[in-house]
mmCIF file with all atom_site columns, C-alpha atoms and ligand atoms in Angstrom:
data_model
loop_
_atom_site.group_PDB
_atom_site.id
_atom_site.type_symbol
_atom_site.label_atom_id
_atom_site.label_alt_id
_atom_site.label_comp_id
_atom_site.label_asym_id
_atom_site.label_entity_id
_atom_site.label_seq_id
_atom_site.pdbx_PDB_ins_code
_atom_site.Cartn_x
_atom_site.Cartn_y
_atom_site.Cartn_z
_atom_site.occupancy
_atom_site.B_iso_or_equiv
_atom_site.pdbx_formal_charge
_atom_site.auth_seq_id
_atom_site.auth_comp_id
_atom_site.auth_asym_id
_atom_site.auth_atom_id
_atom_site.pdbx_PDB_model_num
ATOM   1   C CA  . UNK A 1 1   ? -60.563 49.973 57.371 1.00 0.00 ? 987  UNK A CA  1
ATOM   2   C CA  . UNK A 1 2   ? -57.761 50.414 54.893 1.00 0.00 ? 988  UNK A CA  1
ATOM   3   C CA  . UNK A 1 3   ? -58.779 48.842 51.618 1.00 0.00 ? 989  UNK A CA  1
ATOM   4   C CA  . UNK A 1 4   ? -57.145 48.695 48.233 1.00 0.00 ? 990  UNK A CA  1
ATOM   5   C CA  . UNK A 1 5   ? -59.289 48.006 45.187 1.00 0.00 ? 991  UNK A CA  1
ATOM   6   C CA  . UNK A 1 6   ? -57.645 46.694 42.021 1.00 0.00 ? 992  UNK A CA  1
ATOM   7   C CA  . UNK A 1 7   ? -59.029 45.725 38.639 1.00 0.00 ? 993  UNK A CA  1
ATOM   8   C CA  . UNK A 1 8   ? -58.870 46.731 35.009 1.00 0.00 ? 994  UNK A CA  1
ATOM   9   C CA  . UNK A 1 9   ? -60.495 49.815 33.564 1.00 0.00 ? 995  UNK A CA  1
ATOM   10  C CA  . UNK A 1 10  ? -64.205 49.110 33.200 1.00 0.00 ? 996  UNK A CA  1
ATOM   11  C CA  . UNK A 1 11  ? -64.267 46.597 36.060 1.00 0.00 ? 997  UNK A CA  1
ATOM   12  C CA  . UNK A 1 12  ? -66.562 48.848 38.096 1.00 0.00 ? 998  UNK A CA  1
ATOM   13  C CA  . UNK A 1 13  ? -63.864 49.798 40.606 1.00 0.00 ? 999  UNK A CA  1
ATOM   14  C CA  . UNK A 1 14  ? -65.048 53.385 41.027 1.00 0.00 ? 1000 UNK A CA  1
ATOM   15  C CA  . UNK A 1 15  ? -68.686 52.388 41.587 1.00 0.00 ? 1001 UNK A CA  1
ATOM   16  C CA  . UNK A 1 16  ? -67.805 49.708 44.116 1.00 0.00 ? 1002 UNK A CA  1
ATOM   17  C CA  . UNK A 1 17  ? -65.205 51.863 45.866 1.00 0.00 ? 1003 UNK A CA  1
ATOM   18  C CA  . UNK A 1 18  ? -67.830 54.595 46.415 1.00 0.00 ? 1004 UNK A CA  1
ATOM   19  C CA  . UNK A 1 19  ? -70.188 52.021 47.925 1.00 0.00 ? 1005 UNK A CA  1
ATOM   20  C CA  . UNK A 1 20  ? -67.507 50.606 50.220 1.00 0.00 ? 1006 UNK A CA  1
ATOM   21  C CA  . UNK A 1 21  ? -66.603 54.131 51.319 1.00 0.00 ? 1007 UNK A CA  1
ATOM   22  C CA  . UNK A 1 22  ? -70.237 54.674 52.224 1.00 0.00 ? 1008 UNK A CA  1
ATOM   23  C CA  . UNK A 1 23  ? -70.774 51.391 54.050 1.00 0.00 ? 1009 UNK A CA  1
ATOM   24  C CA  . UNK A 1 24  ? -67.536 51.496 56.052 1.00 0.00 ? 1010 UNK A CA  1
ATOM   25  C CA  . UNK A 1 25  ? -67.473 55.271 56.429 1.00 0.00 ? 1011 UNK A CA  1
ATOM   26  C CA  . UNK A 1 26  ? -64.018 55.879 55.014 1.00 0.00 ? 1012 UNK A CA  1
ATOM   27  C CA  . UNK A 1 27  ? -62.903 58.346 52.322 1.00 0.00 ? 1013 UNK A CA  1
ATOM   28  C CA  . UNK A 1 28  ? -62.802 57.201 48.692 1.00 0.00 ? 1014 UNK A CA  1
ATOM   29  C CA  . UNK A 1 29  ? -59.370 58.182 47.441 1.00 0.00 ? 1015 UNK A CA  1
ATOM   30  C CA  . UNK A 1 30  ? -59.463 57.862 43.643 1.00 0.00 ? 1016 UNK A CA  1
ATOM   31  C CA  . UNK A 1 31  ? -56.349 59.033 41.825 1.00 0.00 ? 1017 UNK A CA  1
ATOM   32  C CA  . UNK A 1 32  ? -58.185 59.397 38.504 1.00 0.00 ? 1018 UNK A CA  1
ATOM   33  C CA  . UNK A 1 33  ? -60.732 61.735 40.144 1.00 0.00 ? 1019 UNK A CA  1
ATOM   34  C CA  . UNK A 1 34  ? -57.969 63.742 41.841 1.00 0.00 ? 1020 UNK A CA  1
ATOM   35  C CA  . UNK A 1 35  ? -56.116 64.150 38.534 1.00 0.00 ? 1021 UNK A CA  1
ATOM   36  C CA  . UNK A 1 36  ? -59.247 65.035 36.542 1.00 0.00 ? 1022 UNK A CA  1
ATOM   37  C CA  . UNK A 1 37  ? -60.132 67.632 39.183 1.00 0.00 ? 1023 UNK A CA  1
ATOM   38  C CA  . UNK A 1 38  ? -56.654 69.142 38.840 1.00 0.00 ? 1024 UNK A CA  1
ATOM   39  C CA  . UNK A 1 39  ? -57.138 69.315 35.059 1.00 0.00 ? 1025 UNK A CA  1
ATOM   40  C CA  . UNK A 1 40  ? -60.564 70.968 35.461 1.00 0.00 ? 1026 UNK A CA  1
ATOM   41  C CA  . UNK A 1 41  ? -59.113 73.513 37.882 1.00 0.00 ? 1027 UNK A CA  1
ATOM   42  C CA  . UNK A 1 42  ? -56.203 74.262 35.562 1.00 0.00 ? 1028 UNK A CA  1
ATOM   43  C CA  . UNK A 1 43  ? -53.674 73.922 38.394 1.00 0.00 ? 1029 UNK A CA  1
ATOM   44  C CA  . UNK A 1 44  ? -49.978 73.379 37.706 1.00 0.00 ? 1030 UNK A CA  1
ATOM   45  C CA  . UNK A 1 45  ? -50.463 69.646 38.303 1.00 0.00 ? 1031 UNK A CA  1
ATOM   46  C CA  . UNK A 1 46  ? -53.486 69.680 35.989 1.00 0.00 ? 1032 UNK A CA  1
ATOM   47  C CA  . UNK A 1 47  ? -51.579 71.317 33.156 1.00 0.00 ? 1033 UNK A CA  1
ATOM   48  C CA  . UNK A 1 48  ? -48.804 68.810 33.502 1.00 0.00 ? 1034 UNK A CA  1
ATOM   49  C CA  . UNK A 1 49  ? -51.014 65.706 33.494 1.00 0.00 ? 1035 UNK A CA  1
ATOM   50  C CA  . UNK A 1 50  ? -53.744 66.725 31.011 1.00 0.00 ? 1036 UNK A CA  1
ATOM   51  C CA  . UNK A 1 51  ? -51.995 65.406 27.862 1.00 0.00 ? 1037 UNK A CA  1
ATOM   52  C CA  . UNK A 1 52  ? -50.992 62.216 29.694 1.00 0.00 ? 1038 UNK A CA  1
ATOM   53  C CA  . UNK A 1 53  ? -54.582 61.494 30.724 1.00 0.00 ? 1039 UNK A CA  1
ATOM   54  C CA  . UNK A 1 54  ? -55.879 62.216 27.253 1.00 0.00 ? 1040 UNK A CA  1
ATOM   55  C CA  . UNK A 1 55  ? -53.584 59.587 25.719 1.00 0.00 ? 1041 UNK A CA  1
ATOM   56  C CA  . UNK A 1 56  ? -54.436 57.067 28.409 1.00 0.00 ? 1042 UNK A CA  1
ATOM   57  C CA  . UNK A 1 57  ? -50.793 56.963 29.472 1.00 0.00 ? 1043 UNK A CA  1
ATOM   58  C CA  . UNK A 1 58  ? -49.560 56.776 33.066 1.00 0.00 ? 1044 UNK A CA  1
ATOM   59  C CA  . UNK A 1 59  ? -48.516 59.773 35.130 1.00 0.00 ? 1045 UNK A CA  1
ATOM   60  C CA  . UNK A 1 60  ? -44.882 59.352 36.352 1.00 0.00 ? 1046 UNK A CA  1
ATOM   61  C CA  . UNK A 1 61  ? -44.511 57.234 39.490 1.00 0.00 ? 1047 UNK A CA  1
ATOM   62  C CA  . UNK A 1 62  ? -42.692 59.885 41.564 1.00 0.00 ? 1048 UNK A CA  1
ATOM   63  C CA  . UNK A 1 63  ? -45.454 62.396 40.999 1.00 0.00 ? 1049 UNK A CA  1
ATOM   64  C CA  . UNK A 1 64  ? -48.155 59.863 41.950 1.00 0.00 ? 1050 UNK A CA  1
ATOM   65  C CA  . UNK A 1 65  ? -46.286 58.689 45.034 1.00 0.00 ? 1051 UNK A CA  1
ATOM   66  C CA  . UNK A 1 66  ? -45.903 62.271 46.317 1.00 0.00 ? 1052 UNK A CA  1
ATOM   67  C CA  . UNK A 1 67  ? -49.569 62.932 45.649 1.00 0.00 ? 1053 UNK A CA  1
ATOM   68  C CA  . UNK A 1 68  ? -50.709 59.830 47.550 1.00 0.00 ? 1054 UNK A CA  1
ATOM   69  C CA  . UNK A 1 69  ? -48.320 60.389 50.433 1.00 0.00 ? 1055 UNK A CA  1
ATOM   70  C CA  . UNK A 1 70  ? -49.798 63.828 50.929 1.00 0.00 ? 1056 UNK A CA  1
ATOM   71  C CA  . UNK A 1 71  ? -53.396 62.638 50.491 1.00 0.00 ? 1057 UNK A CA  1
ATOM   72  C CA  . UNK A 1 72  ? -53.113 59.723 52.952 1.00 0.00 ? 1058 UNK A CA  1
ATOM   73  C CA  . UNK A 1 73  ? -50.997 61.515 55.552 1.00 0.00 ? 1059 UNK A CA  1
ATOM   74  C CA  . UNK A 1 74  ? -53.837 62.239 57.964 1.00 0.00 ? 1060 UNK A CA  1
ATOM   75  C CA  . UNK A 1 75  ? -56.230 59.404 57.124 1.00 0.00 ? 1061 UNK A CA  1
ATOM   76  C CA  . UNK A 1 76  ? -56.737 56.395 59.370 1.00 0.00 ? 1062 UNK A CA  1
ATOM   77  C CA  . UNK A 1 77  ? -58.960 54.581 56.902 1.00 0.00 ? 1063 UNK A CA  1
ATOM   78  C CA  . UNK A 1 78  ? -59.533 54.752 53.153 1.00 0.00 ? 1064 UNK A CA  1
ATOM   79  C CA  . UNK A 1 79  ? -60.559 52.944 50.003 1.00 0.00 ? 1065 UNK A CA  1
ATOM   80  C CA  . UNK A 1 80  ? -57.735 53.472 47.571 1.00 0.00 ? 1066 UNK A CA  1
ATOM   81  C CA  . UNK A 1 81  ? -58.787 53.306 43.906 1.00 0.00 ? 1067 UNK A CA  1
ATOM   82  C CA  . UNK A 1 82  ? -56.350 53.779 41.009 1.00 0.00 ? 1068 UNK A CA  1
ATOM   83  C CA  . UNK A 1 83  ? -53.146 53.453 43.007 1.00 0.00 ? 1069 UNK A CA  1
ATOM   84  C CA  . UNK A 1 84  ? -50.808 51.545 42.971 1.00 0.00 ? 1070 UNK A CA  1
ATOM   85  C CA  . UNK A 1 85  ? -50.752 50.963 39.230 1.00 0.00 ? 1071 UNK A CA  1
ATOM   86  C CA  . UNK A 1 86  ? -47.096 49.897 38.907 1.00 0.00 ? 1072 UNK A CA  1
ATOM   87  C CA  . UNK A 1 87  ? -44.741 47.804 41.039 1.00 0.00 ? 1073 UNK A CA  1
ATOM   88  C CA  . UNK A 1 88  ? -42.655 50.851 42.082 1.00 0.00 ? 1074 UNK A CA  1
ATOM   89  C CA  . UNK A 1 89  ? -45.893 52.525 43.252 1.00 0.00 ? 1075 UNK A CA  1
ATOM   90  C CA  . UNK A 1 90  ? -46.828 49.380 45.227 1.00 0.00 ? 1076 UNK A CA  1
ATOM   91  C CA  . UNK A 1 91  ? -43.390 49.299 46.838 1.00 0.00 ? 1077 UNK A CA  1
ATOM   92  C CA  . UNK A 1 92  ? -43.709 52.964 47.786 1.00 0.00 ? 1078 UNK A CA  1
ATOM   93  C CA  . UNK A 1 93  ? -47.185 52.401 49.254 1.00 0.00 ? 1079 UNK A CA  1
ATOM   94  C CA  . UNK A 1 94  ? -46.039 49.421 51.310 1.00 0.00 ? 1080 UNK A CA  1
ATOM   95  C CA  . UNK A 1 95  ? -43.085 51.394 52.652 1.00 0.00 ? 1081 UNK A CA  1
ATOM   96  C CA  . UNK A 1 96  ? -45.286 54.398 53.419 1.00 0.00 ? 1082 UNK A CA  1
ATOM   97  C CA  . UNK A 1 97  ? -47.902 52.364 55.342 1.00 0.00 ? 1083 UNK A CA  1
ATOM   98  C CA  . UNK A 1 98  ? -45.191 50.368 57.084 1.00 0.00 ? 1084 UNK A CA  1
ATOM   99  C CA  . UNK A 1 99  ? -43.516 53.531 58.278 1.00 0.00 ? 1085 UNK A CA  1
ATOM   100 C CA  . UNK A 1 100 ? -46.692 54.813 59.937 1.00 0.00 ? 1086 UNK A CA  1
ATOM   101 C CA  . UNK A 1 101 ? -47.730 51.362 61.199 1.00 0.00 ? 1087 UNK A CA  1
ATOM   102 C CA  . UNK A 1 102 ? -51.004 51.303 59.234 1.00 0.00 ? 1088 UNK A CA  1
ATOM   103 C CA  . UNK A 1 103 ? -51.044 48.170 57.079 1.00 0.00 ? 1089 UNK A CA  1
ATOM   104 C CA  . UNK A 1 104 ? -53.789 47.391 54.548 1.00 0.00 ? 1090 UNK A CA  1
ATOM   105 C CA  . UNK A 1 105 ? -56.718 45.358 55.877 1.00 0.00 ? 1091 UNK A CA  1
ATOM   106 C CA  . UNK A 1 106 ? -57.753 44.044 52.490 1.00 0.00 ? 1092 UNK A CA  1
ATOM   107 C CA  . UNK A 1 107 ? -56.836 44.055 48.818 1.00 0.00 ? 1093 UNK A CA  1
ATOM   108 C CA  . UNK A 1 108 ? -59.830 43.494 46.550 1.00 0.00 ? 1094 UNK A CA  1
ATOM   109 C CA  . UNK A 1 109 ? -59.557 42.484 42.910 1.00 0.00 ? 1095 UNK A CA  1
ATOM   110 C CA  . UNK A 1 110 ? -62.485 42.964 40.533 1.00 0.00 ? 1096 UNK A CA  1
ATOM   111 C CA  . UNK A 1 111 ? -62.083 40.459 37.718 1.00 0.00 ? 1097 UNK A CA  1
ATOM   112 C CA  . UNK A 1 112 ? -63.555 41.131 34.263 1.00 0.00 ? 1098 UNK A CA  1
ATOM   113 C CA  . UNK A 1 113 ? -62.502 39.984 30.801 1.00 0.00 ? 1099 UNK A CA  1
ATOM   114 C CA  . UNK A 1 114 ? -61.079 42.455 28.274 1.00 0.00 ? 1100 UNK A CA  1
ATOM   115 C CA  . UNK A 1 115 ? -64.167 42.020 26.095 1.00 0.00 ? 1101 UNK A CA  1
ATOM   116 C CA  . UNK A 1 116 ? -66.511 43.101 28.889 1.00 0.00 ? 1102 UNK A CA  1
ATOM   117 C CA  . UNK A 1 117 ? -64.177 45.927 29.936 1.00 0.00 ? 1103 UNK A CA  1
ATOM   118 C CA  . UNK A 1 118 ? -63.939 47.238 26.374 1.00 0.00 ? 1104 UNK A CA  1
ATOM   119 C CA  . UNK A 1 119 ? -67.685 47.121 25.839 1.00 0.00 ? 1105 UNK A CA  1
ATOM   120 C CA  . UNK A 1 120 ? -68.375 49.006 29.098 1.00 0.00 ? 1106 UNK A CA  1
ATOM   121 C CA  . UNK A 1 121 ? -65.732 51.663 28.398 1.00 0.00 ? 1107 UNK A CA  1
ATOM   122 C CA  . UNK A 1 122 ? -66.954 52.309 24.866 1.00 0.00 ? 1108 UNK A CA  1
ATOM   123 C CA  . UNK A 1 123 ? -70.459 52.756 26.302 1.00 0.00 ? 1109 UNK A CA  1
ATOM   124 C CA  . UNK A 1 124 ? -69.199 55.185 28.951 1.00 0.00 ? 1110 UNK A CA  1
ATOM   125 C CA  . UNK A 1 125 ? -67.174 57.117 26.361 1.00 0.00 ? 1111 UNK A CA  1
ATOM   126 C CA  . UNK A 1 126 ? -70.285 57.617 24.267 1.00 0.00 ? 1112 UNK A CA  1
ATOM   127 C CA  . UNK A 1 127 ? -72.338 58.691 27.303 1.00 0.00 ? 1113 UNK A CA  1
ATOM   128 C CA  . UNK A 1 128 ? -69.934 60.820 29.350 1.00 0.00 ? 1114 UNK A CA  1
ATOM   129 C CA  . UNK A 1 129 ? -67.440 61.960 26.753 1.00 0.00 ? 1115 UNK A CA  1
ATOM   130 C CA  . UNK A 1 130 ? -64.371 61.134 28.857 1.00 0.00 ? 1116 UNK A CA  1
ATOM   131 C CA  . UNK A 1 131 ? -61.546 61.797 26.387 1.00 0.00 ? 1117 UNK A CA  1
ATOM   132 C CA  . UNK A 1 132 ? -59.639 58.703 27.498 1.00 0.00 ? 1118 UNK A CA  1
ATOM   133 C CA  . UNK A 1 133 ? -62.667 56.538 26.680 1.00 0.00 ? 1119 UNK A CA  1
ATOM   134 C CA  . UNK A 1 134 ? -61.914 56.976 22.956 1.00 0.00 ? 1120 UNK A CA  1
ATOM   135 C CA  . UNK A 1 135 ? -61.056 53.595 21.379 1.00 0.00 ? 1121 UNK A CA  1
ATOM   136 C CA  . UNK A 1 136 ? -57.288 54.194 20.978 1.00 0.00 ? 1122 UNK A CA  1
ATOM   137 C CA  . UNK A 1 137 ? -56.871 55.468 24.530 1.00 0.00 ? 1123 UNK A CA  1
ATOM   138 C CA  . UNK A 1 138 ? -58.917 52.553 25.911 1.00 0.00 ? 1124 UNK A CA  1
ATOM   139 C CA  . UNK A 1 139 ? -56.695 50.057 24.127 1.00 0.00 ? 1125 UNK A CA  1
ATOM   140 C CA  . UNK A 1 140 ? -53.637 51.831 25.491 1.00 0.00 ? 1126 UNK A CA  1
ATOM   141 C CA  . UNK A 1 141 ? -55.019 51.795 29.063 1.00 0.00 ? 1127 UNK A CA  1
ATOM   142 C CA  . UNK A 1 142 ? -55.874 48.081 28.941 1.00 0.00 ? 1128 UNK A CA  1
ATOM   143 C CA  . UNK A 1 143 ? -52.420 47.319 27.494 1.00 0.00 ? 1129 UNK A CA  1
ATOM   144 C CA  . UNK A 1 144 ? -50.772 49.246 30.334 1.00 0.00 ? 1130 UNK A CA  1
ATOM   145 C CA  . UNK A 1 145 ? -53.001 47.446 32.849 1.00 0.00 ? 1131 UNK A CA  1
ATOM   146 C CA  . UNK A 1 146 ? -51.840 44.043 31.629 1.00 0.00 ? 1132 UNK A CA  1
ATOM   147 C CA  . UNK A 1 147 ? -48.204 45.073 31.371 1.00 0.00 ? 1133 UNK A CA  1
ATOM   148 C CA  . UNK A 1 148 ? -47.714 47.230 34.457 1.00 0.00 ? 1134 UNK A CA  1
ATOM   149 C CA  . UNK A 1 149 ? -50.623 46.730 36.881 1.00 0.00 ? 1135 UNK A CA  1
ATOM   150 C CA  . UNK A 1 150 ? -51.098 42.955 36.685 1.00 0.00 ? 1136 UNK A CA  1
ATOM   151 C CA  . UNK A 1 151 ? -47.662 42.467 38.310 1.00 0.00 ? 1137 UNK A CA  1
ATOM   152 C CA  . UNK A 1 152 ? -49.054 44.515 41.229 1.00 0.00 ? 1138 UNK A CA  1
ATOM   153 C CA  . UNK A 1 153 ? -52.002 42.093 41.454 1.00 0.00 ? 1139 UNK A CA  1
ATOM   154 C CA  . UNK A 1 154 ? -49.579 39.163 41.450 1.00 0.00 ? 1140 UNK A CA  1
ATOM   155 C CA  . UNK A 1 155 ? -47.537 40.803 44.191 1.00 0.00 ? 1141 UNK A CA  1
ATOM   156 C CA  . UNK A 1 156 ? -50.560 40.951 46.526 1.00 0.00 ? 1142 UNK A CA  1
ATOM   157 C CA  . UNK A 1 157 ? -51.714 37.494 45.433 1.00 0.00 ? 1143 UNK A CA  1
ATOM   158 C CA  . UNK A 1 158 ? -48.304 36.185 46.449 1.00 0.00 ? 1144 UNK A CA  1
ATOM   159 C CA  . UNK A 1 159 ? -48.670 37.759 49.871 1.00 0.00 ? 1145 UNK A CA  1
ATOM   160 C CA  . UNK A 1 160 ? -51.999 35.956 50.326 1.00 0.00 ? 1146 UNK A CA  1
ATOM   161 C CA  . UNK A 1 161 ? -53.914 39.185 50.979 1.00 0.00 ? 1147 UNK A CA  1
ATOM   162 C CA  . UNK A 1 162 ? -55.896 39.261 47.723 1.00 0.00 ? 1148 UNK A CA  1
ATOM   163 C CA  . UNK A 1 163 ? -59.685 38.821 47.695 1.00 0.00 ? 1149 UNK A CA  1
ATOM   164 C CA  . UNK A 1 164 ? -60.887 38.216 44.132 1.00 0.00 ? 1150 UNK A CA  1
ATOM   165 C CA  . UNK A 1 165 ? -64.487 39.012 43.185 1.00 0.00 ? 1151 UNK A CA  1
ATOM   166 C CA  . UNK A 1 166 ? -66.262 38.335 39.878 1.00 0.00 ? 1152 UNK A CA  1
ATOM   167 C CA  . UNK A 1 167 ? -66.827 41.825 38.446 1.00 0.00 ? 1153 UNK A CA  1
ATOM   168 C CA  . UNK A 1 168 ? -69.038 40.641 35.587 1.00 0.00 ? 1154 UNK A CA  1
ATOM   169 C CA  . UNK A 1 169 ? -72.040 40.144 37.876 1.00 0.00 ? 1155 UNK A CA  1
ATOM   170 C CA  . UNK A 1 170 ? -74.705 42.853 38.266 1.00 0.00 ? 1156 UNK A CA  1
ATOM   171 C CA  . UNK A 1 171 ? -73.601 45.833 40.399 1.00 0.00 ? 1157 UNK A CA  1
ATOM   172 C CA  . UNK A 1 172 ? -75.545 44.816 43.533 1.00 0.00 ? 1158 UNK A CA  1
ATOM   173 C CA  . UNK A 1 173 ? -74.276 41.236 43.367 1.00 0.00 ? 1159 UNK A CA  1
ATOM   174 C CA  . UNK A 1 174 ? -70.686 42.522 43.163 1.00 0.00 ? 1160 UNK A CA  1
ATOM   175 C CA  . UNK A 1 175 ? -71.303 44.741 46.210 1.00 0.00 ? 1161 UNK A CA  1
ATOM   176 C CA  . UNK A 1 176 ? -72.694 41.791 48.165 1.00 0.00 ? 1162 UNK A CA  1
ATOM   177 C CA  . UNK A 1 177 ? -69.730 39.624 47.198 1.00 0.00 ? 1163 UNK A CA  1
ATOM   178 C CA  . UNK A 1 178 ? -67.355 42.379 48.334 1.00 0.00 ? 1164 UNK A CA  1
ATOM   179 C CA  . UNK A 1 179 ? -69.135 42.847 51.661 1.00 0.00 ? 1165 UNK A CA  1
ATOM   180 C CA  . UNK A 1 180 ? -69.090 39.089 52.243 1.00 0.00 ? 1166 UNK A CA  1
ATOM   181 C CA  . UNK A 1 181 ? -65.386 38.961 51.461 1.00 0.00 ? 1167 UNK A CA  1
ATOM   182 C CA  . UNK A 1 182 ? -64.644 41.875 53.802 1.00 0.00 ? 1168 UNK A CA  1
ATOM   183 C CA  . UNK A 1 183 ? -66.792 40.416 56.556 1.00 0.00 ? 1169 UNK A CA  1
ATOM   184 C CA  . UNK A 1 184 ? -64.934 37.127 56.261 1.00 0.00 ? 1170 UNK A CA  1
ATOM   185 C CA  . UNK A 1 185 ? -61.923 39.193 57.372 1.00 0.00 ? 1171 UNK A CA  1
ATOM   186 C CA  . UNK A 1 186 ? -63.845 40.393 60.374 1.00 0.00 ? 1172 UNK A CA  1
ATOM   187 C CA  . UNK A 1 187 ? -64.575 43.873 59.004 1.00 0.00 ? 1173 UNK A CA  1
ATOM   188 C CA  . UNK A 1 188 ? -67.244 45.775 60.897 1.00 0.00 ? 1174 UNK A CA  1
ATOM   189 C CA  . UNK A 1 189 ? -69.475 48.415 59.374 1.00 0.00 ? 1175 UNK A CA  1
HETATM 190 P P1  . ADP B 2 .   ? -59.214 54.087 34.552 1.00 0.00 ? 2228 ADP B P1  1
HETATM 191 O O1  . ADP B 2 .   ? -58.893 53.123 35.658 1.00 0.00 ? 2228 ADP B O1  1
HETATM 192 O O2  . ADP B 2 .   ? -60.538 53.806 33.922 1.00 0.00 ? 2228 ADP B O2  1
HETATM 193 O O3  . ADP B 2 .   ? -58.123 54.260 33.537 1.00 0.00 ? 2228 ADP B O3  1
HETATM 194 P P2  . ADP B 2 .   ? -58.853 56.336 36.386 1.00 0.00 ? 2228 ADP B P2  1
HETATM 195 O O4  . ADP B 2 .   ? -59.884 57.366 36.611 1.00 0.00 ? 2228 ADP B O4  1
HETATM 196 O O5  . ADP B 2 .   ? -58.480 55.458 37.525 1.00 0.00 ? 2228 ADP B O5  1
HETATM 197 O O6  . ADP B 2 .   ? -59.432 55.516 35.160 1.00 0.00 ? 2228 ADP B O6  1
HETATM 198 O O7  . ADP B 2 .   ? -57.502 57.010 35.844 1.00 0.00 ? 2228 ADP B O7  1
HETATM 199 C C1  . ADP B 2 .   ? -57.512 57.887 34.757 1.00 0.00 ? 2228 ADP B C1  1
HETATM 200 C C2  . ADP B 2 .   ? -56.083 58.240 34.323 1.00 0.00 ? 2228 ADP B C2  1
HETATM 201 O O8  . ADP B 2 .   ? -55.380 58.888 35.396 1.00 0.00 ? 2228 ADP B O8  1
HETATM 202 C C3  . ADP B 2 .   ? -55.174 57.074 33.956 1.00 0.00 ? 2228 ADP B C3  1
HETATM 203 O O9  . ADP B 2 .   ? -55.371 56.631 32.617 1.00 0.00 ? 2228 ADP B O9  1
HETATM 204 C C4  . ADP B 2 .   ? -53.791 57.690 34.169 1.00 0.00 ? 2228 ADP B C4  1
HETATM 205 O O10 . ADP B 2 .   ? -53.438 58.555 33.110 1.00 0.00 ? 2228 ADP B O10 1
HETATM 206 C C5  . ADP B 2 .   ? -53.988 58.545 35.397 1.00 0.00 ? 2228 ADP B C5  1
HETATM 207 N N1  . ADP B 2 .   ? -53.683 57.820 36.656 1.00 0.00 ? 2228 ADP B N1  1
HETATM 208 C C6  . ADP B 2 .   ? -54.566 57.527 37.653 1.00 0.00 ? 2228 ADP B C6  1
HETATM 209 N N2  . ADP B 2 .   ? -53.955 56.858 38.637 1.00 0.00 ? 2228 ADP B N2  1
HETATM 210 C C7  . ADP B 2 .   ? -52.667 56.722 38.281 1.00 0.00 ? 2228 ADP B C7  1
HETATM 211 C C8  . ADP B 2 .   ? -51.519 56.111 38.856 1.00 0.00 ? 2228 ADP B C8  1
HETATM 212 N N3  . ADP B 2 .   ? -51.597 55.501 40.051 1.00 0.00 ? 2228 ADP B N3  1
HETATM 213 N N4  . ADP B 2 .   ? -50.357 56.154 38.186 1.00 0.00 ? 2228 ADP B N4  1
HETATM 214 C C9  . ADP B 2 .   ? -50.244 56.766 37.008 1.00 0.00 ? 2228 ADP B C9  1
HETATM 215 N N5  . ADP B 2 .   ? -51.281 57.357 36.389 1.00 0.00 ? 2228 ADP B N5  1
HETATM 216 C C10 . ADP B 2 .   ? -52.477 57.336 36.999 1.00 0.00 ? 2228 ADP B C10 1
#
């Protein structure tokens, strides 16, 4: 299974992507986790992206595309979480998967309102101390989502491959809705 999961910050993407990875036995490829790990390790990549992450800005497309190309090179299946976040990234992903003859099986969209997203992120910021869960950075991330990532959602919606799920339900209900949607495509665990 090659699955893409889209949705705003605070939509529960990470939680659901981990569950999907478990159920369908594919790796969870989360760009935010990869970048935060690089920052924690103090690698060259980490030093370059640390201030970007802190502000809630986006890492340059070319850097992200190279990172994903390398990460997906040897994978047959995956749940991709956090990429693509811009139309150029989506174009690069399509071209990459096309080239190796491994198209996406499903594109999931977790829908939540900005109010719910904001409330969840402020709660997480207080609990986990993620620097980009500070109010200004959250607002910046949601603004970038609407401006740059929603066109990616519309691109997949236009292709008819988008499966939208209500992300405001309780976690288990969202998981069930996702599994139902994937099974309607004929996905096997
Ligand atoms: P969230 O979706 O809650 O913002 P993530 O963990 O997915 O959290 O991403 C954290 C940060 O990592 C983003 O705010 C951004 O700075 C960077 N990032 C992750 N994925 C990408 C991407 N595809 N393109 C550019 N920047 C990215």
